[in-house]
mmCIF file of C-alpha atoms and ligand atoms in Angstrom:
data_model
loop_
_atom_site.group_PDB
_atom_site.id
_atom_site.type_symbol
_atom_site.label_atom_id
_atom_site.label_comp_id
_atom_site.label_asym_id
_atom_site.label_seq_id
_atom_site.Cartn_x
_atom_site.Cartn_y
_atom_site.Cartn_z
ATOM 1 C CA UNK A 38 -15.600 -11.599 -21.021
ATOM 2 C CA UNK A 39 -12.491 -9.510 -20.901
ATOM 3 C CA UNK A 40 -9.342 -11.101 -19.774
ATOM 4 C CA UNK A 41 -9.052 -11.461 -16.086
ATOM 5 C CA UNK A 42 -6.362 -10.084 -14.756
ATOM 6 C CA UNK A 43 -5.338 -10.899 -11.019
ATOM 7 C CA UNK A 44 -1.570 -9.744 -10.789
ATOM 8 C CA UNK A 45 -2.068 -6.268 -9.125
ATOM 9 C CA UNK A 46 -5.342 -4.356 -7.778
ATOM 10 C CA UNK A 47 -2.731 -1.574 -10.046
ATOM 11 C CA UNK A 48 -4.734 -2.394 -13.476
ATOM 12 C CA UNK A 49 -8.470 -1.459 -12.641
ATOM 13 C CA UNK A 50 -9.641 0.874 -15.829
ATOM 14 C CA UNK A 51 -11.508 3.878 -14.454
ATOM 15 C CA UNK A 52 -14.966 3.775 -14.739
ATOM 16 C CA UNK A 53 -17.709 5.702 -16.674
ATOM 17 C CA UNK A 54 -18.038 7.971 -13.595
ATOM 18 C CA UNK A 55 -14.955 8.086 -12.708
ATOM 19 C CA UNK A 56 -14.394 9.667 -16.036
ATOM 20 C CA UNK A 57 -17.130 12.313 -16.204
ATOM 21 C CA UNK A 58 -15.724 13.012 -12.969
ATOM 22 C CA UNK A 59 -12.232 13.988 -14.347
ATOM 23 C CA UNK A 60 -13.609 15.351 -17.457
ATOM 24 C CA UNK A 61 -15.191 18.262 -15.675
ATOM 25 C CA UNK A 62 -12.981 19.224 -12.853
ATOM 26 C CA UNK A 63 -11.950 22.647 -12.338
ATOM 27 C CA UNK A 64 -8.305 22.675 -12.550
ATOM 28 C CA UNK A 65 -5.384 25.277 -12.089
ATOM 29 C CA UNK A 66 -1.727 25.561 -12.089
ATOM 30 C CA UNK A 67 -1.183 23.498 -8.811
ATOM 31 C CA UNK A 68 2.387 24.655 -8.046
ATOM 32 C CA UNK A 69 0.926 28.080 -7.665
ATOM 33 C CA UNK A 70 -1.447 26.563 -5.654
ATOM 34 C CA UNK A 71 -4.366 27.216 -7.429
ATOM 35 C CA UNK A 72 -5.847 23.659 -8.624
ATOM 36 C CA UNK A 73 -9.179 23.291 -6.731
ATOM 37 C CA UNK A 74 -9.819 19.985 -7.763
ATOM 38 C CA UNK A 75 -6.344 19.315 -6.401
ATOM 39 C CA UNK A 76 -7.050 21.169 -3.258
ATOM 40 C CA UNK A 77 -10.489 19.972 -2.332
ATOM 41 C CA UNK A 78 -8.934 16.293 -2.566
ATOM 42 C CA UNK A 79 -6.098 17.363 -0.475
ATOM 43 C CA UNK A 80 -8.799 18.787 2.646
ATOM 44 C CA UNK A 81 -10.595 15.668 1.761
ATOM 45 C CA UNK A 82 -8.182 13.393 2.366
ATOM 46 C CA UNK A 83 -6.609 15.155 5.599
ATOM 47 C CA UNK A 84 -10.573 15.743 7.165
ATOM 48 C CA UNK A 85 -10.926 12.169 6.659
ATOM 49 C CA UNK A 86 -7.684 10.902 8.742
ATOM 50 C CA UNK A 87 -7.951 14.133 11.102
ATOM 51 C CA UNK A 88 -4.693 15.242 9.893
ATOM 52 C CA UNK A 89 -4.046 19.336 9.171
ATOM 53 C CA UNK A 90 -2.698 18.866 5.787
ATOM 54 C CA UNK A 91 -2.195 16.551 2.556
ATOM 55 C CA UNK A 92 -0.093 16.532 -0.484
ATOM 56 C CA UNK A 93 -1.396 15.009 -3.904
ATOM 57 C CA UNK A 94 1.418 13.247 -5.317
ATOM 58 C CA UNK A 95 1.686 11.170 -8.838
ATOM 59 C CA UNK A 96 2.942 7.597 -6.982
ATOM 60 C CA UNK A 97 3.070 5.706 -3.458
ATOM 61 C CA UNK A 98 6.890 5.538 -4.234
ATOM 62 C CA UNK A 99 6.749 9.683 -4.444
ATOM 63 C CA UNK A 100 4.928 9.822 -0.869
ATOM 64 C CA UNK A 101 6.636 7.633 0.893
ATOM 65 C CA UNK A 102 10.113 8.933 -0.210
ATOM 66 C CA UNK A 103 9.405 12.559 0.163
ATOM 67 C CA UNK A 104 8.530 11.296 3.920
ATOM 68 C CA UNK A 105 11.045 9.348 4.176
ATOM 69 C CA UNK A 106 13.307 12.367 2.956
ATOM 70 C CA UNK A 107 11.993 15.021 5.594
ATOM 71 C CA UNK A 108 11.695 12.625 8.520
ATOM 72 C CA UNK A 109 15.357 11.671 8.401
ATOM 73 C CA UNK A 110 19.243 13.327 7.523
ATOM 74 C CA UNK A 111 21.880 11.468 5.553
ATOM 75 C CA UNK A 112 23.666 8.858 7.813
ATOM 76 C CA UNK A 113 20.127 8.171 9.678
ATOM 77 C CA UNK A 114 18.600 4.758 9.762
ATOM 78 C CA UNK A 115 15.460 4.052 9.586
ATOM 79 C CA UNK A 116 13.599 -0.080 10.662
ATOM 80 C CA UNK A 117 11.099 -1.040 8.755
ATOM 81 C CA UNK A 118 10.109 -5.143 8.176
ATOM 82 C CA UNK A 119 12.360 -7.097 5.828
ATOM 83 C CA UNK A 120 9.418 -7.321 3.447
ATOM 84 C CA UNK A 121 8.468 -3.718 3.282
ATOM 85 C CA UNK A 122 7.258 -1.964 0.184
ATOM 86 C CA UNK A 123 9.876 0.804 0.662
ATOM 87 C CA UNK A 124 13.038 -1.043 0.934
ATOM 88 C CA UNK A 125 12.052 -4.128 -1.784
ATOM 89 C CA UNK A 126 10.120 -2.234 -4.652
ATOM 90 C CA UNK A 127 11.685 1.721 -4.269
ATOM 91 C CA UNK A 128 14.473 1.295 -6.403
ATOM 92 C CA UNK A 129 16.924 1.831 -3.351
ATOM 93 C CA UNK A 130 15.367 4.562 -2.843
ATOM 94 C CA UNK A 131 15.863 5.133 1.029
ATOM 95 C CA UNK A 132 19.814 5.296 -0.079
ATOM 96 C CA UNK A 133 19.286 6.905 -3.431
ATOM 97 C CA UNK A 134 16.879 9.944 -2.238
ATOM 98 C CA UNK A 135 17.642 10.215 1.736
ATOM 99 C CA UNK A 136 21.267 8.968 2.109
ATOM 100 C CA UNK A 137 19.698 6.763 5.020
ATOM 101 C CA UNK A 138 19.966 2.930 5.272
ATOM 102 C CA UNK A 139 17.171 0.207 6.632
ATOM 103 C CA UNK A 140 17.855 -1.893 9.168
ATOM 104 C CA UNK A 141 15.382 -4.710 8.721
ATOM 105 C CA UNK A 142 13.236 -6.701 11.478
ATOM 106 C CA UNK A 143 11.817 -10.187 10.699
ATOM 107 C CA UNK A 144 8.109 -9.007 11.362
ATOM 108 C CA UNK A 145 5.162 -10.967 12.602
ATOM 109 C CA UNK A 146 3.319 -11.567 9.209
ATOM 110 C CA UNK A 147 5.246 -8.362 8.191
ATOM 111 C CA UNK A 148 3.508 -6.661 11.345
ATOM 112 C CA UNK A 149 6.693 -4.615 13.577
ATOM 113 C CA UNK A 150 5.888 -4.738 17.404
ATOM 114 C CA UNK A 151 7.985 -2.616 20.567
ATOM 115 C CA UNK A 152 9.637 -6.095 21.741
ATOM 116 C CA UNK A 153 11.188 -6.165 18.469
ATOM 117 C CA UNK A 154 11.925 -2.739 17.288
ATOM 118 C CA UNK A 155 13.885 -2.087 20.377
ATOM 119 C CA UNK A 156 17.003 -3.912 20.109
ATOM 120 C CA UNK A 157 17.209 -2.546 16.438
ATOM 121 C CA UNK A 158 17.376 1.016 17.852
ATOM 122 C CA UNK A 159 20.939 2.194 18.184
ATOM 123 C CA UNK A 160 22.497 4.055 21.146
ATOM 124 C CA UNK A 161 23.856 7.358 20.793
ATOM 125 C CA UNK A 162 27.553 6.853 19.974
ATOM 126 C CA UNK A 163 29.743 8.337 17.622
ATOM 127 C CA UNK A 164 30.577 5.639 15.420
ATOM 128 C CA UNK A 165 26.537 4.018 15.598
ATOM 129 C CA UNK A 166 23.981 5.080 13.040
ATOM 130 C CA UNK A 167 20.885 7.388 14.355
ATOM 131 C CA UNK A 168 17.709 5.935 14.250
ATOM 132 C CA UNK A 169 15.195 8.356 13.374
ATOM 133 C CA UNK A 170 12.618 6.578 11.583
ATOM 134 C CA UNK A 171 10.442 3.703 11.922
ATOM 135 C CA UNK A 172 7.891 2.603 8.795
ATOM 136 C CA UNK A 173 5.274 0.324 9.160
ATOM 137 C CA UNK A 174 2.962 -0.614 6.150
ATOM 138 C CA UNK A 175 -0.743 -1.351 6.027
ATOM 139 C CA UNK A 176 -1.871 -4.032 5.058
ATOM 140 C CA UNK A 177 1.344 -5.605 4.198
ATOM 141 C CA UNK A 178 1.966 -6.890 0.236
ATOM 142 C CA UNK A 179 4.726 -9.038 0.625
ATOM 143 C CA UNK A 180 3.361 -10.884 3.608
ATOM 144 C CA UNK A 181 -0.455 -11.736 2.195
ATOM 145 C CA UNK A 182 -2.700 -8.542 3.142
ATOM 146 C CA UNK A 183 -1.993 -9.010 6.527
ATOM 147 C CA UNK A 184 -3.084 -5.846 8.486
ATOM 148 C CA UNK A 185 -2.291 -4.072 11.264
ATOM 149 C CA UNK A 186 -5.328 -3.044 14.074
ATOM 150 C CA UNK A 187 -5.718 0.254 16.150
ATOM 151 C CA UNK A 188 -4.384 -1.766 19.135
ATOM 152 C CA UNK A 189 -1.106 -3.198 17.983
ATOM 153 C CA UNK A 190 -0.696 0.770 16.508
ATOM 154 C CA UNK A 191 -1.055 2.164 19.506
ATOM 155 C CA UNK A 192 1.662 0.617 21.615
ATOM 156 C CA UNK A 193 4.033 1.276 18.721
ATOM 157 C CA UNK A 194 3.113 4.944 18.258
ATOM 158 C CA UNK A 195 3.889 5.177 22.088
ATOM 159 C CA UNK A 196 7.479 3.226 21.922
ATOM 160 C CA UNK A 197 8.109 6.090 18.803
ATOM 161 C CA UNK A 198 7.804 8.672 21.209
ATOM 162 C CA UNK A 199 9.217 7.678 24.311
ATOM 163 C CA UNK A 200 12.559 6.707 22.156
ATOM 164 C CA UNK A 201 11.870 10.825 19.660
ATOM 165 C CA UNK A 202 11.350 8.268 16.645
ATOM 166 C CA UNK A 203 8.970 9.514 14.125
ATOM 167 C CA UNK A 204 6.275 7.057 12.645
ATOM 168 C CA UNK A 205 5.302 6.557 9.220
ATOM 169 C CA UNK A 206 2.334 4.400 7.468
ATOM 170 C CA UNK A 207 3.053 2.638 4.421
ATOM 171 C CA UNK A 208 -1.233 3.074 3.713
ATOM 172 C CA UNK A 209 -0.790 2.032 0.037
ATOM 173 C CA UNK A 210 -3.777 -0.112 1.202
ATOM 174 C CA UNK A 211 -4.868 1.057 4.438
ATOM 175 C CA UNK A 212 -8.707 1.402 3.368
ATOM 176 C CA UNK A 213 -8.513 -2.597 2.632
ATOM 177 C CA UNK A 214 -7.073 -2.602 6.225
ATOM 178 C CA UNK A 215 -9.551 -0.499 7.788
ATOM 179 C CA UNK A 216 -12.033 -2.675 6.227
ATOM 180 C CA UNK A 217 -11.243 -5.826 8.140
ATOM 181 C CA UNK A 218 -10.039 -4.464 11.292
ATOM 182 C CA UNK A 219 -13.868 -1.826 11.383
ATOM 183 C CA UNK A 220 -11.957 1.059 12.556
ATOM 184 C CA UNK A 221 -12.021 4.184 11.030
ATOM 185 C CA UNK A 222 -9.352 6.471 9.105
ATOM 186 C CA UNK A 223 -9.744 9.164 11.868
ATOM 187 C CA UNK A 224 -9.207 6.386 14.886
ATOM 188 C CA UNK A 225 -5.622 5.296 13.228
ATOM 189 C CA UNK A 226 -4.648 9.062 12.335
ATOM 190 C CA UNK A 227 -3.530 10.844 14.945
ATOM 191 C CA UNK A 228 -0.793 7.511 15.632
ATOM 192 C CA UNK A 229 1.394 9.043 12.501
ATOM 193 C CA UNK A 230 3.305 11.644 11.972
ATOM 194 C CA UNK A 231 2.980 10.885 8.360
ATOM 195 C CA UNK A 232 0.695 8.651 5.921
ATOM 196 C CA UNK A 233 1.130 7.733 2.733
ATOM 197 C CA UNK A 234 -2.402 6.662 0.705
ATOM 198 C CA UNK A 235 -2.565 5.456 -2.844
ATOM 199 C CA UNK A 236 -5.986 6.091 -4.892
ATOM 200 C CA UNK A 237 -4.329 3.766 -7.753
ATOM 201 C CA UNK A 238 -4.426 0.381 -5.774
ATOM 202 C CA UNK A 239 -8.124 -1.222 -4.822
ATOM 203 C CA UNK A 240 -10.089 2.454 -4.936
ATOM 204 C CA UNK A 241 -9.673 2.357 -8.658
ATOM 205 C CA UNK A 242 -7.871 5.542 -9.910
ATOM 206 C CA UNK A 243 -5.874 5.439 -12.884
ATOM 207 C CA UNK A 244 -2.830 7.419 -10.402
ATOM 208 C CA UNK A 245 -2.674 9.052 -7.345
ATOM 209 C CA UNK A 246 -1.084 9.067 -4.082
ATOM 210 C CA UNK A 247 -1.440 11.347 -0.936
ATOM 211 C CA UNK A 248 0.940 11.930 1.675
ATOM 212 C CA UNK A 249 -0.865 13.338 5.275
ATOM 213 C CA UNK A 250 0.383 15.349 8.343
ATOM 214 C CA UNK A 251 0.426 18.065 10.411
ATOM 215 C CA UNK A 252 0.980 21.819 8.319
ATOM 216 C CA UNK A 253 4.629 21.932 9.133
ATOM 217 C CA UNK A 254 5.525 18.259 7.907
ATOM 218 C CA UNK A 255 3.192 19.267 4.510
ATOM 219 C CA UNK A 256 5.221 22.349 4.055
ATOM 220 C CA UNK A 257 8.475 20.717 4.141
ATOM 221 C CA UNK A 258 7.114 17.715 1.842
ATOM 222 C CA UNK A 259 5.758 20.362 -0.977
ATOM 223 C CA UNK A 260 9.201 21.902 -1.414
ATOM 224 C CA UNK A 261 10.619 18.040 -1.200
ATOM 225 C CA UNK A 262 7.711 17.158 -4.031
ATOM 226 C CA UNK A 263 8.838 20.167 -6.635
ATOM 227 C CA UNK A 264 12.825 18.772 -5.813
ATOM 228 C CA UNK A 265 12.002 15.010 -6.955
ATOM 229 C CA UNK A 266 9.880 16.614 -9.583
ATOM 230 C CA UNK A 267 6.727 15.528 -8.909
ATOM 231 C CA UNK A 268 4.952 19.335 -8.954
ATOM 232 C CA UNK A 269 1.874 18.963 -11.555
ATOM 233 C CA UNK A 270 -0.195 21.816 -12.891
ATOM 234 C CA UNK A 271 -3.556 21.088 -14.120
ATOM 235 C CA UNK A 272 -3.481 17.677 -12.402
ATOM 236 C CA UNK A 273 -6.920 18.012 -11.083
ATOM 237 C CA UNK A 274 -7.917 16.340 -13.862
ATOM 238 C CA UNK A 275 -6.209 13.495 -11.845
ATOM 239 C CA UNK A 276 -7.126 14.607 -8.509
ATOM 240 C CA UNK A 277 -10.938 14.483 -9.559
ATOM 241 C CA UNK A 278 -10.541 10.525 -10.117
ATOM 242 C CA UNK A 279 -8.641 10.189 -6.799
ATOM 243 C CA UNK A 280 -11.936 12.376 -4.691
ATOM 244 C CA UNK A 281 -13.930 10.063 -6.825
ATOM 245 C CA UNK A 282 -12.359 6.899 -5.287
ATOM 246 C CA UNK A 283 -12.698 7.783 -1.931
ATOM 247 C CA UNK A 284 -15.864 9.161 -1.758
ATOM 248 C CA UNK A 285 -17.450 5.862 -4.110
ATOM 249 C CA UNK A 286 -14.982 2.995 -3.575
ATOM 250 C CA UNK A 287 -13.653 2.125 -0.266
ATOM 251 C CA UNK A 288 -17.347 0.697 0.980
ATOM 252 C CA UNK A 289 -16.853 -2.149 -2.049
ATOM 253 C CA UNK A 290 -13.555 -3.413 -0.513
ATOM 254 C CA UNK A 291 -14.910 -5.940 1.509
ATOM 255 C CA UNK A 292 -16.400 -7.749 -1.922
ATOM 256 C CA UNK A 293 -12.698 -8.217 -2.820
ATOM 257 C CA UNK A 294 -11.697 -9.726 0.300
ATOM 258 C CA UNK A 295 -14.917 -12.280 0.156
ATOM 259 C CA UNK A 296 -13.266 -12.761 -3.327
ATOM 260 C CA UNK A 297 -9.649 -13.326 -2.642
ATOM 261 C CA UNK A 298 -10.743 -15.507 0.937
ATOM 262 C CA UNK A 299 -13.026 -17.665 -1.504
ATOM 263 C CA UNK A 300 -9.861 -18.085 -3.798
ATOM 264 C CA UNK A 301 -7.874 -19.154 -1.103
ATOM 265 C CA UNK A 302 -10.306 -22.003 -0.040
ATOM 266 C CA UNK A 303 -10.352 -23.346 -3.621
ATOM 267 C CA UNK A 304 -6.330 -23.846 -3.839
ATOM 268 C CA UNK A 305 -6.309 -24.997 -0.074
ATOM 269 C CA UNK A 306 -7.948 -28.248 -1.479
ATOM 270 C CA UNK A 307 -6.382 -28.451 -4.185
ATOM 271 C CA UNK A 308 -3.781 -31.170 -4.363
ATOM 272 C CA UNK A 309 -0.872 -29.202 -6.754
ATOM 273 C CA UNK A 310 -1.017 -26.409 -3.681
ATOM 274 C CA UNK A 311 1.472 -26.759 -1.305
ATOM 275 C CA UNK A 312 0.073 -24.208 1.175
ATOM 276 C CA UNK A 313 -1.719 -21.010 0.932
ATOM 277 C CA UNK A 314 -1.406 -18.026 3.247
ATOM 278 C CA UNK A 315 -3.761 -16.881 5.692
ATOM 279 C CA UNK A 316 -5.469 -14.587 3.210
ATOM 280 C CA UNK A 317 -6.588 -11.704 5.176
ATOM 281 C CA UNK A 318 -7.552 -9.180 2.829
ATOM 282 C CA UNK A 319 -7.372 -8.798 -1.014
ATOM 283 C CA UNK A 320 -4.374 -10.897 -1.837
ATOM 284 C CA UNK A 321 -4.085 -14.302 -1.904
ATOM 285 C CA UNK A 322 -0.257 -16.210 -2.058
ATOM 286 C CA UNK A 323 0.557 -19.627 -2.580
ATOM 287 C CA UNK A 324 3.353 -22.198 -3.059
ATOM 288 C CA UNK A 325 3.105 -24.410 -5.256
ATOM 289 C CA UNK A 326 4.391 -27.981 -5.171
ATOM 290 C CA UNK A 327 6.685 -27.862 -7.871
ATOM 291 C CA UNK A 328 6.868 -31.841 -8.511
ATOM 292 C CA UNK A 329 2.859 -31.307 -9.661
ATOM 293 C CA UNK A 330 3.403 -28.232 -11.334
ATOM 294 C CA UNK A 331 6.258 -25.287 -11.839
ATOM 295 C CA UNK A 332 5.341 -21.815 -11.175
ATOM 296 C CA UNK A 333 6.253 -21.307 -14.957
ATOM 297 C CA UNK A 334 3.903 -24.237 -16.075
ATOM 298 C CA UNK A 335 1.017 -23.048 -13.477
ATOM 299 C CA UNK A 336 1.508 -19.553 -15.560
ATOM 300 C CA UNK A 337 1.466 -20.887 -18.829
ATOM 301 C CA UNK A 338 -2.419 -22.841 -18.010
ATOM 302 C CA UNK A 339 -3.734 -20.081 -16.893
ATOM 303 C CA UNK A 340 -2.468 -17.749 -19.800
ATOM 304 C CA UNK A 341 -4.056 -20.066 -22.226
ATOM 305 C CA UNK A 342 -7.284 -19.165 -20.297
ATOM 306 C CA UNK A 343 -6.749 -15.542 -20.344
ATOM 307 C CA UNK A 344 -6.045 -15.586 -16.843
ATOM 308 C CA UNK A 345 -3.297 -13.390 -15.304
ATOM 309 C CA UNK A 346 -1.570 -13.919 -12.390
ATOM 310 C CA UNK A 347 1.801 -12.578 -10.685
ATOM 311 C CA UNK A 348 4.881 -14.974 -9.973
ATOM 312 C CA UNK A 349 6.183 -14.255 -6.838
ATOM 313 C CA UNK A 350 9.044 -16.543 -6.615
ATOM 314 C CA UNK A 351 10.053 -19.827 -7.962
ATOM 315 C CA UNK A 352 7.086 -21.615 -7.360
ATOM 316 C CA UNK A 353 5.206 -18.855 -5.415
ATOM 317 C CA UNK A 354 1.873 -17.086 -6.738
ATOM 318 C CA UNK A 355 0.331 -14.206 -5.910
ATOM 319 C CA UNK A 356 -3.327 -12.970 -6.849
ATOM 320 C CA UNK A 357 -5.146 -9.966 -6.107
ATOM 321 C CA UNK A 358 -8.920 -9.071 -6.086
ATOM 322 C CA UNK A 359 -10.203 -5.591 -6.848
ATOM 323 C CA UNK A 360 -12.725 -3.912 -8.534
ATOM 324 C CA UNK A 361 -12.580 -5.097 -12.468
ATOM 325 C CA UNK A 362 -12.775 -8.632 -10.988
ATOM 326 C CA UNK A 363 -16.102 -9.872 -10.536
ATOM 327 C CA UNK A 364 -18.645 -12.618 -8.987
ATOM 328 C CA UNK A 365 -18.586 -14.235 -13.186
ATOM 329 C CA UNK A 366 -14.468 -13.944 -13.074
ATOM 330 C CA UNK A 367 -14.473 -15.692 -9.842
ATOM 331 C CA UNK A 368 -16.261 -18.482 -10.752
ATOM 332 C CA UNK A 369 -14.413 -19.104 -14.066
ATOM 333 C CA UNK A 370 -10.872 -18.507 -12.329
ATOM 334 C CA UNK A 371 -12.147 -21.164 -9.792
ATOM 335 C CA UNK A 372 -13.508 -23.276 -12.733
ATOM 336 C CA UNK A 373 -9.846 -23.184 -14.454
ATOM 337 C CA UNK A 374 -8.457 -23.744 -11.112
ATOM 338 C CA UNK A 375 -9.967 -26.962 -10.135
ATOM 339 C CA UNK A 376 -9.210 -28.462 -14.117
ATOM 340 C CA UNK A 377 -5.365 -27.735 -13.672
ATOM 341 C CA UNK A 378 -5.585 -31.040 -11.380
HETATM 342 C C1 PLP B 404 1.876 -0.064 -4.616
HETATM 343 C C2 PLP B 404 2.507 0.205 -3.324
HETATM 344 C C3 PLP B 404 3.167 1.412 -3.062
HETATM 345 C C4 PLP B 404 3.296 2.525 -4.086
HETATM 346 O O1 PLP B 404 3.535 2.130 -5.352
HETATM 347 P P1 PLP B 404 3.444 3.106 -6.617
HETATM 348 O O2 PLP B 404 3.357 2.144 -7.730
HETATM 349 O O3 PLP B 404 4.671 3.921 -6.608
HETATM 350 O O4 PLP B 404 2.220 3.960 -6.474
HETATM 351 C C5 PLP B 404 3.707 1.603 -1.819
HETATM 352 N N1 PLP B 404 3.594 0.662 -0.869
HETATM 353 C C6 PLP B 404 2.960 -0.499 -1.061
HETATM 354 C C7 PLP B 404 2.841 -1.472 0.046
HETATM 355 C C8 PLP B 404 2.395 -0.780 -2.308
HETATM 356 O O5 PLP B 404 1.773 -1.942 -2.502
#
């Protein structure tokens, strides 16, 4: 068995298919626009959300700058929860890119609602910050996979507007979302004005990111891309893995969720496992109790069984299910598990 490796639904190997697939896509020089693979993906992706345009970028980090970038002006804040992708993992990106700062809101299991985004918004005074900009993400890492639904979207997307905010979706993992919550890409759409998808995370693609909206907001992003250097050429090569994913892997998600919720009712019994949380969708996080075992020692026993897992704190764990991680992995993982006791 290969080693089984549960710190990110990031190291998934493309398959076979996915392969052939990228070896024999048509490919062009993409900053001239003239990529089909590229392209194709791009009307793909914005059909499938019913959103006028898309823009095949190399990262989630890339998408959701370049949108953070044309949504806002140096000086603007934007609120986004304190656990949020963008603000934790971007390299300070929102400062570094956009000249903006975050002013961060204690979510509900990361989740943002109207009651509390509207004290955060500032009034219009000379000497107070604009808001311009609110960012929600979907499902939400830090907080366990939880996930937003269409009708706690709704009433945010209408606060945005009554207050000229613009909205924008963190949808690094919105398929794993959509999954659980049985709505569709097209229902949650039209609540954006921008979305940021990764192909890399639980769809399997070696890279890939795509950033959605209307034709204007594309238009600005492209020119945005080429600045922070992310124009490709013949990247339909990579493209042709990305059209892959979505058209072959999103059904599968909900195997990875059984997975990860099967995890998480192993290590609720067990008695080093100080608590677990809610695991909604593919990732599972847990606190140890460090007077049975340190996170470092927890690491350690399941190294020696090739088993790899992601500290995510002292004595916090995470795991994540995805595609390379299988019904036979599962068992052994919960075999390895239960002997730690
Ligand atoms: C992975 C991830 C991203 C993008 O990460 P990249 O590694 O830059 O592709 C963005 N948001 C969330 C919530 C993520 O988990």
């Amino acid at each position: 068995m290969n080693a089984i490796d549960l710190r990110s639904d990031t190291v998934t190997k493309p398959s076979k298919a996915m392969m052939e697939a990228m070896f024999s896509a048509e490919v062009g020089d993409d900053v001239f626009k003239e990529d089909p693979t590229i392209i194709e993906l791009e009307k793909f992706s914005a059909n499938l959300f019913g959103k006028e345009a898309a823009l095949f970028c190399p990262s989630g980090t890339m998408t959701n700058q370049i949108a953070i970038k044309v949504h806002t002006q140096p000086g603007d804040e934007l609120i986004c929860d304190v656990n949020s992708h963008i603000y934790n993992y971007e390299g300070g990106g929102i400062s570094f890119n956009s000249g903006v700062q975050a002013k961060l809101l204690p979510g509900n299991e990361g989740r943002l609602s109207p009651e509390l985004i509207e004290p955060a918004i500032n009034g219009d005074f000379d000497w107070l910050t604009r808001t311009s900009l609110v960012s929600l993400e979907n499902t939400v890492n830090r907080a366990g996979g939880s996930y937003y639904t269409l009708d706690q979207i709704k009433p945010i997307h209408a606060f945005c507007q009554k207050h000229n905010l613009k909205l924008h979706l963190d949808g690094a993992r919105i398929f794993n979302a959509l999954a659980e919550s049985n709505e569709t890409p097209k229902q949650i759409g039209e609540y954006f004005d921008s979305i940021s998808i990764c192909m890399s995370k639980g769809l399997g693609a070696p890279i890939g990111s795509l950033l959605l909206g209307e034709k204007d907001f594309i238009r600005k992003a492209r020119r945005i891309r080429k600045i922070f250097g992310g124009g490709m050429r013949q990247a339909g090569i990579l493209a042709a893995a990305g059209l892959y994913a979505l058209k072959n892997n999103v059904t599968r998600l909900k195997e990875d969720h059984a997975r990860a919720k099967k995890l998480g009712d192993v290590l609720n019994k067990l008695g080093y496992v100080d608590s677990v949380l809610p695991v909604y969708t593919n990732i599972v996080i847990f606190h140890l109790k460090p007077e049975k075992i340190t996170g470092d020692a927890f690491e350690k026993k399941l190294s020696e069984n090739n088993i790899k897992i992601s500290a995510f704190g002292k004595h916090t764990i995470r795991m994540v299910t995805h595609l390379d991680f299988d019904d036979t992995m599962l068992e052994k993982t919960i075999g390895v598990l239960k002997k730690i006791e």
